[in-house]
Amino acid sequence: MDALGSVSVALAGSGGAGVMTAGNMLLEAASHAGYYGLMTRTSGPQIRGGEAAAMLRISTFPGDGQDDAFHVLAAIDWQNVARFAAELPLAPASLILGDPAAGEPPEVFTKSGARYAPVPLKVTAAEIAGAWPNMVALGVLAGIIGLPAASLEAAARKAMKKGLEPGIAAAQRGYALAAQLPALRLAPPPARSDRWLITGNEAAGYGALRGGVRFVAAYPITPATELLEYLAPALAKVGGTLVQAEDELASINMALGASYGGVPSLTATSGPGLSLMIESLGLGVAAEVPVVVVDVMRTGPSTGIATKSEQADLGTALYGLHGDAPHVVVAPNSLEDCLAATEWAVGLAEALQVPAIVLSDQYLGQARGVVDAPALGSAAVARLTAQGGEGYRRYALTPAGVSPMAIPGTPGATYTADGLEHNERGTPSSQASDHAAQMDKRARKLAQLDPGEAWASVEGEGDTALVTFGSCTGPAREALARNGKGVKLVSLRLLAPAQPERLKKALAGVKRVLVLEQNHSGQFLRYLRAEYDLPGEVKSLRRPGPLPFRPAEIQHALAQWGSA
Amino acid sequence: MGQRVNAPGAPMLAPKDFKSDYKPVWCPGCGDYSVLSAITKALAMLALKPENVAVVSGIGCSSRIPAYTTCYGFHGVHGRALPVATGLKAARPDLTVLVASGDGDGYSIGGNHFLHACRRNLDLTYIVMDNHVYGMTKGQPSPTTEPDWSSKLAPGGTGLREFHPLVIALASGANFIARAYSGDPNGCAALIAEAVRHPGFSFVEVLSPCVTFRPEQREWKTMVHPAPVAATDDPGRAARRLMTDDGFNVGVLYKGKRPAYARANGGNQTVEALACQFRA
Amino acid sequence: MPVPSLEDFMARAYAMELEANERYAQFAEQLDTHNNREVAQMFRKLAAVEALHAKRILEEMGWPSMPALPPAYAWETLEAPETAAFDELHYLMQPMHALEIALKCEQQAQKYFEDIAAGDVPPAVKQAALEMADEEREHVQLIRDWMKRVPQPRPNWDEDPDPPRVTE
Ligand SMILES: Cc1ncc(C[n+]2csc(CCOP(=O)(O)OP(=O)(O)O)c2C)c(N)n1
Ligand code: SF4
């Protein structure tokens, strides 16, 4: 058997087992050893004590998708872990590790044909005062993956604040136990390079700061909270301000107020919060106040499955605003792209004086990965401001549609920003001519946008196209990396304003289009059909969250066309 | 009442310098004209410059006020004036920020923001033009409408007791609470000026008649009277006083000593430096 | 009310005329906006009359501009005695209504000056207050004469067959 390019392991257990802590240390150890890696998580609905699983993929190549199946499922206990069976696919060659003291693994796992090997986690931990079974499990996993013991110890030293010595000792015991277990033959690590260990939410937050955001209004919501919590101390360090709002109606309006005051502003939320913000996003469009909303999508409708991913806010983000309200929608298509896409969105909002929505999702936002250090762009985009003077017209009908914005404090340029339709001076107007002129102006700003290459990731060549966006891009890329001859990937990053000319060029010569998305109704497909001309035969590959697409499924769908 | 106050030292600008040439759409006779006049007088008294003042509002007749001034204005959406003002003031503490609302805008759709703005105690001046009715939408009951006031939407009245904005402001932590009457623009101006000077969240409830849907409010001029006692800084005393208030006491009713919301945001690291934490 | 000097008294009188002038001008503007041009025009005339009175006070006193007033200067009424209340206005009002408002204001002004004259004030103030009261009395008469020349408001003058408009 060839050495593996990546190994996927899951560590499950119920509350208090410490599977997330151990998972994070395994990721750190892999990083220390020179590998790329990704950790995602799943958990039950309980606030404390619920079953949880850390899902890791350690690889010789960068990427943020999950593999078709897990090589190893290790459980500290099996209580309710079966609930995650759908998220933890196993193959006949997989290995199930469990503590004999916790009973046999549930049938949903064993029926895959995977081999079960009992490992005495509790007993081993009990031999060391102050040690925990999760550290033994960590050692076992590091051992069968073949990570160096030094990396394991380095990761523990970095992560553990208390119980370090017993922790290391327990991990070492586990590492030794692994010698009796079947080993995974992970290929040696790639050449060292500059890497970051970051979550998508942190990346988005950092991208916002790079884009120049210095005011954030925050109302907590899973899975966007970590983005806001990253920004609170980070903003303070760079002289910015975060205000916790009383609700999302307030947070979006606070962001608008701060931005009106000249300070680039952002808020982050998820579907329920986005719904509450919609009216005021329209205010941002009409009053031409830049603002960025990062929507870390979760399953809907309503409260849905708050902790799990879905790409189902697309329709709301694109078309949810009342009236004709041109605005920007950007979708990061990898974990590290959360940084660039958010930074870009801030720049677009500022340059075009318009609200921008960043459509991230729970998968990207909460995934923690070892990624190549992102290429960092140049200085933040500055807003076109007015110096004041006779006859200042805030909403002047400029050819570019963008008109100089006076920042409060500027003498001789006072004006009232208004959600009421207005004339060039900003004075409310109900005249058809003013409405038409201002609508044209607001549309013109976006129509004239030249996004350059950033509008999409276009990869590969062929007469079949795989068109997708957001977190579906990872598994799509991997499917094509395995066998992508004749298939071209187009992953849209700029969803609004739509770029029909660019997509037309990208799809020139294409005979078949497979549209990939993670929602029930095919929102992305409908969007493509509404805004673009898709050539040839069009098929949809979609399903609702929370299960992520796996590369094999995509390969399979393409294979039915005989192209992959 | 009826004080004509001149700031010591001649004011730099006259009230008319704070009035734009955009003509109000309000019904002739509406109390909001007076409030506009009071605001412009207050700003002149405070010797402020229009470019350093922002007037933020929601939606309603009363919320039309920003564009009628020569200050920076933000006429937002219904109920959200306070959050816009909060963001603006938090990001730009150097500006003087006035917030204008109606009783529907401020107490109904924006009620939650009212509680939290009081509690947050940012240095804002919140002026609510209370006419006990939704004027802009043609006369529906608001949270301060009398229970037996009959209207198309609530024939025979709502049967609900009125909301007491001053008590709520006090309970929620507002640092300055006053009631003014629009028929006394000079007195109203003096109260607004005092509210602006007072640190923290200052709330000025202005009785401002809607002559179109509540013509009987013209009688308010015979009902208002100066508050019989001076402002207190004791919330307990203020609470007792407000609970027995007849709704027509005019003047400063509470002047608290809570320090205004302040966040030191003097960090001066570069964004590049923040990347360290992510290096693998 | 303490009125210690002639200067102080005249300053009040001046402020009173000025405020009356400003209010009438505002009324004219409001009614223009609401398409009641006829009454707007009357308020403009009334404003001009008050402006003239104010100017005369400056001339009499030899003041180049408005004198500085004492810092906290109180009227006994909500506003200055000659200032019409904002809520007196109606978009459909007729010329007679404007004159009724003006009449009331002039009467209030007259009474204000009479009260000062009757109070415990220096002789120079008393003298000036009596003169001003006389003047206001003349104004009252002028307005009464003017009222004879305008038509009586038609019955139900404030009826509007259309309901108010909703805008937002
Ligand atoms: C979200 C939303 N809901 C409803 C309205 C309609 N609306 C406009 S103004 C208003 C009430 C205004 O009442 P108030 O705040 O008391 O102000 P007033 O007009 O009396 O000054 C309503 C309900 C709106 N503009 N937006
Ligand atoms: S409807 Fe009422 S509140 Fe609105 S402008 Fe007319 S009088 Fe004022």
XYZ file of C-alpha atoms and ligand atoms in Angstrom, chain A residues 279, chain B residues 32 59-63 78 102-106 109 129 131 133-137, chain C residues 168, ligand 1:
48
model
C -34.271 46.426 6.667
C -42.434 69.793 16.363
C -39.077 57.479 11.194
C -42.142 59.544 12.003
C -43.183 63.152 11.691
C -40.863 64.082 14.540
C -38.014 62.082 13.040
C -38.194 53.271 12.101
C -41.412 60.145 18.433
C -43.299 58.120 21.019
C -43.990 55.372 18.489
C -40.479 55.359 17.132
C -38.811 55.564 20.514
C -40.659 49.762 17.783
C -41.350 64.389 20.816
C -47.697 63.396 21.132
C -50.072 59.146 18.855
C -48.568 57.819 15.652
C -48.784 60.970 13.586
C -47.084 59.884 10.406
C -49.356 56.874 9.913
C -43.630 56.991 5.638
C -40.582 48.998 10.004
C -41.642 50.042 9.837
N -42.864 49.810 10.314
C -43.807 50.746 10.194
C -43.542 51.933 9.591
C -44.630 52.942 9.454
N -44.475 54.083 10.379
C -43.904 55.224 9.995
S -43.871 56.400 11.178
C -44.697 55.384 12.265
C -45.076 55.835 13.635
C -44.630 57.191 13.969
O -45.093 57.563 15.211
P -44.226 58.400 16.203
O -42.900 57.790 16.366
O -45.011 58.608 17.438
O -43.935 59.764 15.456
P -44.877 60.958 15.046
O -45.202 60.715 13.605
O -46.077 60.946 15.922
O -44.012 62.131 15.247
C -44.943 54.152 11.674
C -45.639 53.056 12.362
C -42.254 52.133 9.088
N -41.873 53.253 8.480
N -41.324 51.178 9.243
